[in-house]
Amino acid sequence: MVMADVAIALGIITLVVAPLTHNWVKEHRLMRGLYQRSIAIQIVDGEAEILAAGNWVTVPTGRHPYRIKADARHNLTTGEFISTRSAISLKLEWIPGERGYGGTVTRTVKLPSLKQKGGAQ
């Protein structure tokens, strides 16, 4: 009789603990993705501000890998920073190497026109 009670108790505990464990793993993955995304947002926002302040002239036209100097990049998972420059805008984005790491982060900077920059002549 005691063995039957123990077996039933273990079954009940298993039925309760299994969904809790599943939810814990799911929340862990979600938190990891949000953490990665928050780091990427901070880096991309900071670099976009630097580019908007005038450093955009150093970025070549077209789509190219963008080198990040921020120390926080070491906390990111595998992925890459890409800059895409056209005549009127510059887009900076972080693309994670795997799913579940917060998704792509993109910022676009509108470039000043050359007529405005050179002044009236």
PDB file of C-alpha atoms in Angstrom:
ATOM      1  CA  MET A   1       0.000   0.000   0.000  1.00  0.00           C
ATOM      2  CA  VAL A   2       2.829   2.414   0.843  1.00  0.00           C
ATOM      3  CA  MET A   3       4.560   1.632  -2.459  1.00  0.00           C
ATOM      4  CA  ALA A   4       1.384   2.450  -4.379  1.00  0.00           C
ATOM      5  CA  ASP A   5       1.104   5.780  -2.538  1.00  0.00           C
ATOM      6  CA  VAL A   6       4.742   6.598  -3.322  1.00  0.00           C
ATOM      7  CA  ALA A   7       4.246   5.714  -6.997  1.00  0.00           C
ATOM      8  CA  ILE A   8       1.135   7.914  -7.212  1.00  0.00           C
ATOM      9  CA  ALA A   9       2.948  10.776  -5.445  1.00  0.00           C
ATOM     10  CA  LEU A  10       5.888  10.516  -7.870  1.00  0.00           C
ATOM     11  CA  GLY A  11       3.481  10.537 -10.801  1.00  0.00           C
ATOM     12  CA  ILE A  12       1.774  13.673  -9.502  1.00  0.00           C
ATOM     13  CA  ILE A  13       5.125  15.396  -8.917  1.00  0.00           C
ATOM     14  CA  THR A  14       6.252  14.467 -12.443  1.00  0.00           C
ATOM     15  CA  LEU A  15       3.053  15.871 -13.928  1.00  0.00           C
ATOM     16  CA  VAL A  16       3.625  19.152 -12.066  1.00  0.00           C
ATOM     17  CA  VAL A  17       7.392  19.508 -12.538  1.00  0.00           C
ATOM     18  CA  ALA A  18       7.565  18.658 -16.270  1.00  0.00           C
ATOM     19  CA  PRO A  19       5.532  21.689 -17.442  1.00  0.00           C
ATOM     20  CA  LEU A  20       7.401  23.944 -15.011  1.00  0.00           C
ATOM     21  CA  THR A  21      10.722  22.751 -16.416  1.00  0.00           C
ATOM     22  CA  HIS A  22       9.509  23.317 -19.960  1.00  0.00           C
ATOM     23  CA  ASN A  23       8.395  26.859 -19.092  1.00  0.00           C
ATOM     24  CA  TRP A  24      11.714  27.565 -17.376  1.00  0.00           C
ATOM     25  CA  VAL A  25      13.682  26.510 -20.463  1.00  0.00           C
ATOM     26  CA  LYS A  26      11.388  28.573 -22.692  1.00  0.00           C
ATOM     27  CA  GLU A  27      11.806  31.671 -20.501  1.00  0.00           C
ATOM     28  CA  HIS A  28      15.572  31.148 -20.419  1.00  0.00           C
ATOM     29  CA  ARG A  29      15.701  31.213 -24.231  1.00  0.00           C
ATOM     30  CA  LEU A  30      13.476  34.296 -24.336  1.00  0.00           C
ATOM     31  CA  MET A  31      15.630  36.149 -21.806  1.00  0.00           C
ATOM     32  CA  ARG A  32      18.818  35.228 -23.695  1.00  0.00           C
ATOM     33  CA  GLY A  33      17.316  36.585 -26.918  1.00  0.00           C
ATOM     34  CA  LEU A  34      16.177  39.808 -25.249  1.00  0.00           C
ATOM     35  CA  TYR A  35      19.620  40.275 -23.663  1.00  0.00           C
ATOM     36  CA  GLN A  36      21.331  39.809 -27.041  1.00  0.00           C
ATOM     37  CA  ARG A  37      18.880  42.197 -28.692  1.00  0.00           C
ATOM     38  CA  SER A  38      19.408  44.890 -26.046  1.00  0.00           C
ATOM     39  CA  ILE A  39      23.182  44.753 -26.543  1.00  0.00           C
ATOM     40  CA  ALA A  40      22.775  44.927 -30.319  1.00  0.00           C
ATOM     41  CA  ILE A  41      20.369  47.884 -30.029  1.00  0.00           C
ATOM     42  CA  GLN A  42      22.814  49.815 -27.841  1.00  0.00           C
ATOM     43  CA  ILE A  43      25.717  49.184 -30.203  1.00  0.00           C
ATOM     44  CA  VAL A  44      23.778  49.964 -33.382  1.00  0.00           C
ATOM     45  CA  ASP A  45      22.238  53.132 -31.876  1.00  0.00           C
ATOM     46  CA  GLY A  46      25.630  54.377 -30.728  1.00  0.00           C
ATOM     47  CA  GLU A  47      27.290  53.693 -34.060  1.00  0.00           C
ATOM     48  CA  ALA A  48      24.351  55.273 -35.933  1.00  0.00           C
ATOM     49  CA  GLU A  49      24.792  58.462 -33.882  1.00  0.00           C
ATOM     50  CA  ILE A  50      28.508  58.536 -34.687  1.00  0.00           C
ATOM     51  CA  LEU A  51      27.751  58.047 -38.377  1.00  0.00           C
ATOM     52  CA  ALA A  52      25.034  60.725 -38.348  1.00  0.00           C
ATOM     53  CA  ALA A  53      27.460  63.180 -36.739  1.00  0.00           C
ATOM     54  CA  GLY A  54      29.621  63.115 -39.851  1.00  0.00           C
ATOM     55  CA  ASN A  55      31.535  59.870 -39.827  1.00  0.00           C
ATOM     56  CA  TRP A  56      29.291  58.594 -42.641  1.00  0.00           C
ATOM     57  CA  VAL A  57      31.822  59.873 -45.180  1.00  0.00           C
ATOM     58  CA  THR A  58      34.187  57.023 -44.208  1.00  0.00           C
ATOM     59  CA  VAL A  59      31.634  54.357 -45.170  1.00  0.00           C
ATOM     60  CA  PRO A  60      31.876  53.231 -48.805  1.00  0.00           C
ATOM     61  CA  THR A  61      28.807  53.137 -51.029  1.00  0.00           C
ATOM     62  CA  GLY A  62      27.099  49.740 -51.227  1.00  0.00           C
ATOM     63  CA  ARG A  63      26.655  46.889 -48.762  1.00  0.00           C
ATOM     64  CA  HIS A  64      29.704  46.042 -46.642  1.00  0.00           C
ATOM     65  CA  PRO A  65      30.606  44.467 -43.301  1.00  0.00           C
ATOM     66  CA  TYR A  66      30.902  47.167 -40.629  1.00  0.00           C
ATOM     67  CA  ARG A  67      33.622  46.926 -37.991  1.00  0.00           C
ATOM     68  CA  ILE A  68      32.430  47.688 -34.465  1.00  0.00           C
ATOM     69  CA  LYS A  69      34.857  48.935 -31.837  1.00  0.00           C
ATOM     70  CA  ALA A  70      32.507  48.731 -28.825  1.00  0.00           C
ATOM     71  CA  ASP A  71      33.643  46.318 -26.114  1.00  0.00           C
ATOM     72  CA  ALA A  72      30.047  45.142 -25.681  1.00  0.00           C
ATOM     73  CA  ARG A  73      30.349  43.274 -28.996  1.00  0.00           C
ATOM     74  CA  HIS A  74      32.088  40.473 -27.068  1.00  0.00           C
ATOM     75  CA  ASN A  75      28.793  39.782 -25.261  1.00  0.00           C
ATOM     76  CA  LEU A  76      26.963  39.163 -28.541  1.00  0.00           C
ATOM     77  CA  THR A  77      26.539  35.783 -30.110  1.00  0.00           C
ATOM     78  CA  THR A  78      27.786  35.088 -33.608  1.00  0.00           C
ATOM     79  CA  GLY A  79      26.432  37.514 -36.141  1.00  0.00           C
ATOM     80  CA  GLU A  80      27.539  40.409 -38.266  1.00  0.00           C
ATOM     81  CA  PHE A  81      27.182  44.152 -38.555  1.00  0.00           C
ATOM     82  CA  ILE A  82      26.399  45.361 -42.073  1.00  0.00           C
ATOM     83  CA  SER A  83      26.390  48.906 -43.463  1.00  0.00           C
ATOM     84  CA  THR A  84      24.467  49.779 -46.602  1.00  0.00           C
ATOM     85  CA  ARG A  85      25.091  53.250 -48.009  1.00  0.00           C
ATOM     86  CA  SER A  86      23.162  54.867 -50.832  1.00  0.00           C
ATOM     87  CA  ALA A  87      23.168  58.448 -52.071  1.00  0.00           C
ATOM     88  CA  ILE A  88      20.545  59.577 -49.555  1.00  0.00           C
ATOM     89  CA  SER A  89      20.796  57.196 -46.585  1.00  0.00           C
ATOM     90  CA  LEU A  90      22.997  54.885 -44.609  1.00  0.00           C
ATOM     91  CA  LYS A  91      21.593  51.749 -42.987  1.00  0.00           C
ATOM     92  CA  LEU A  92      23.420  49.957 -40.192  1.00  0.00           C
ATOM     93  CA  GLU A  93      22.179  46.563 -39.049  1.00  0.00           C
ATOM     94  CA  TRP A  94      23.119  43.618 -36.858  1.00  0.00           C
ATOM     95  CA  ILE A  95      22.117  40.221 -38.163  1.00  0.00           C
ATOM     96  CA  PRO A  96      22.429  37.358 -35.648  1.00  0.00           C
ATOM     97  CA  GLY A  97      24.025  34.151 -36.872  1.00  0.00           C
ATOM     98  CA  GLU A  98      21.360  31.914 -35.317  1.00  0.00           C
ATOM     99  CA  ARG A  99      17.620  32.017 -34.644  1.00  0.00           C
ATOM    100  CA  GLY A 100      16.455  32.906 -31.166  1.00  0.00           C
ATOM    101  CA  TYR A 101      18.977  35.668 -30.507  1.00  0.00           C
ATOM    102  CA  GLY A 102      16.725  38.712 -30.667  1.00  0.00           C
ATOM    103  CA  GLY A 103      16.376  39.178 -34.408  1.00  0.00           C
ATOM    104  CA  THR A 104      17.839  41.775 -36.734  1.00  0.00           C
ATOM    105  CA  VAL A 105      18.412  45.312 -35.432  1.00  0.00           C
ATOM    106  CA  THR A 106      18.383  48.088 -38.048  1.00  0.00           C
ATOM    107  CA  ARG A 107      18.911  51.852 -37.911  1.00  0.00           C
ATOM    108  CA  THR A 108      18.795  54.200 -40.892  1.00  0.00           C
ATOM    109  CA  VAL A 109      20.522  57.582 -41.031  1.00  0.00           C
ATOM    110  CA  LYS A 110      19.437  60.170 -43.577  1.00  0.00           C
ATOM    111  CA  LEU A 111      22.518  61.670 -45.201  1.00  0.00           C
ATOM    112  CA  PRO A 112      22.822  65.406 -45.877  1.00  0.00           C
ATOM    113  CA  SER A 113      22.757  66.340 -49.522  1.00  0.00           C
ATOM    114  CA  LEU A 114      25.992  67.566 -51.033  1.00  0.00           C
ATOM    115  CA  LYS A 115      24.372  70.894 -51.991  1.00  0.00           C
ATOM    116  CA  GLN A 116      23.486  71.564 -48.348  1.00  0.00           C
ATOM    117  CA  LYS A 117      26.918  70.507 -47.139  1.00  0.00           C
ATOM    118  CA  GLY A 118      28.837  72.682 -49.605  1.00  0.00           C
ATOM    119  CA  GLY A 119      26.671  75.725 -49.015  1.00  0.00           C
ATOM    120  CA  ALA A 120      25.380  78.193 -51.633  1.00  0.00           C
ATOM    121  CA  GLN A 121      27.849  78.905 -54.403  1.00  0.00           C
TER     122      GLN A 121
END
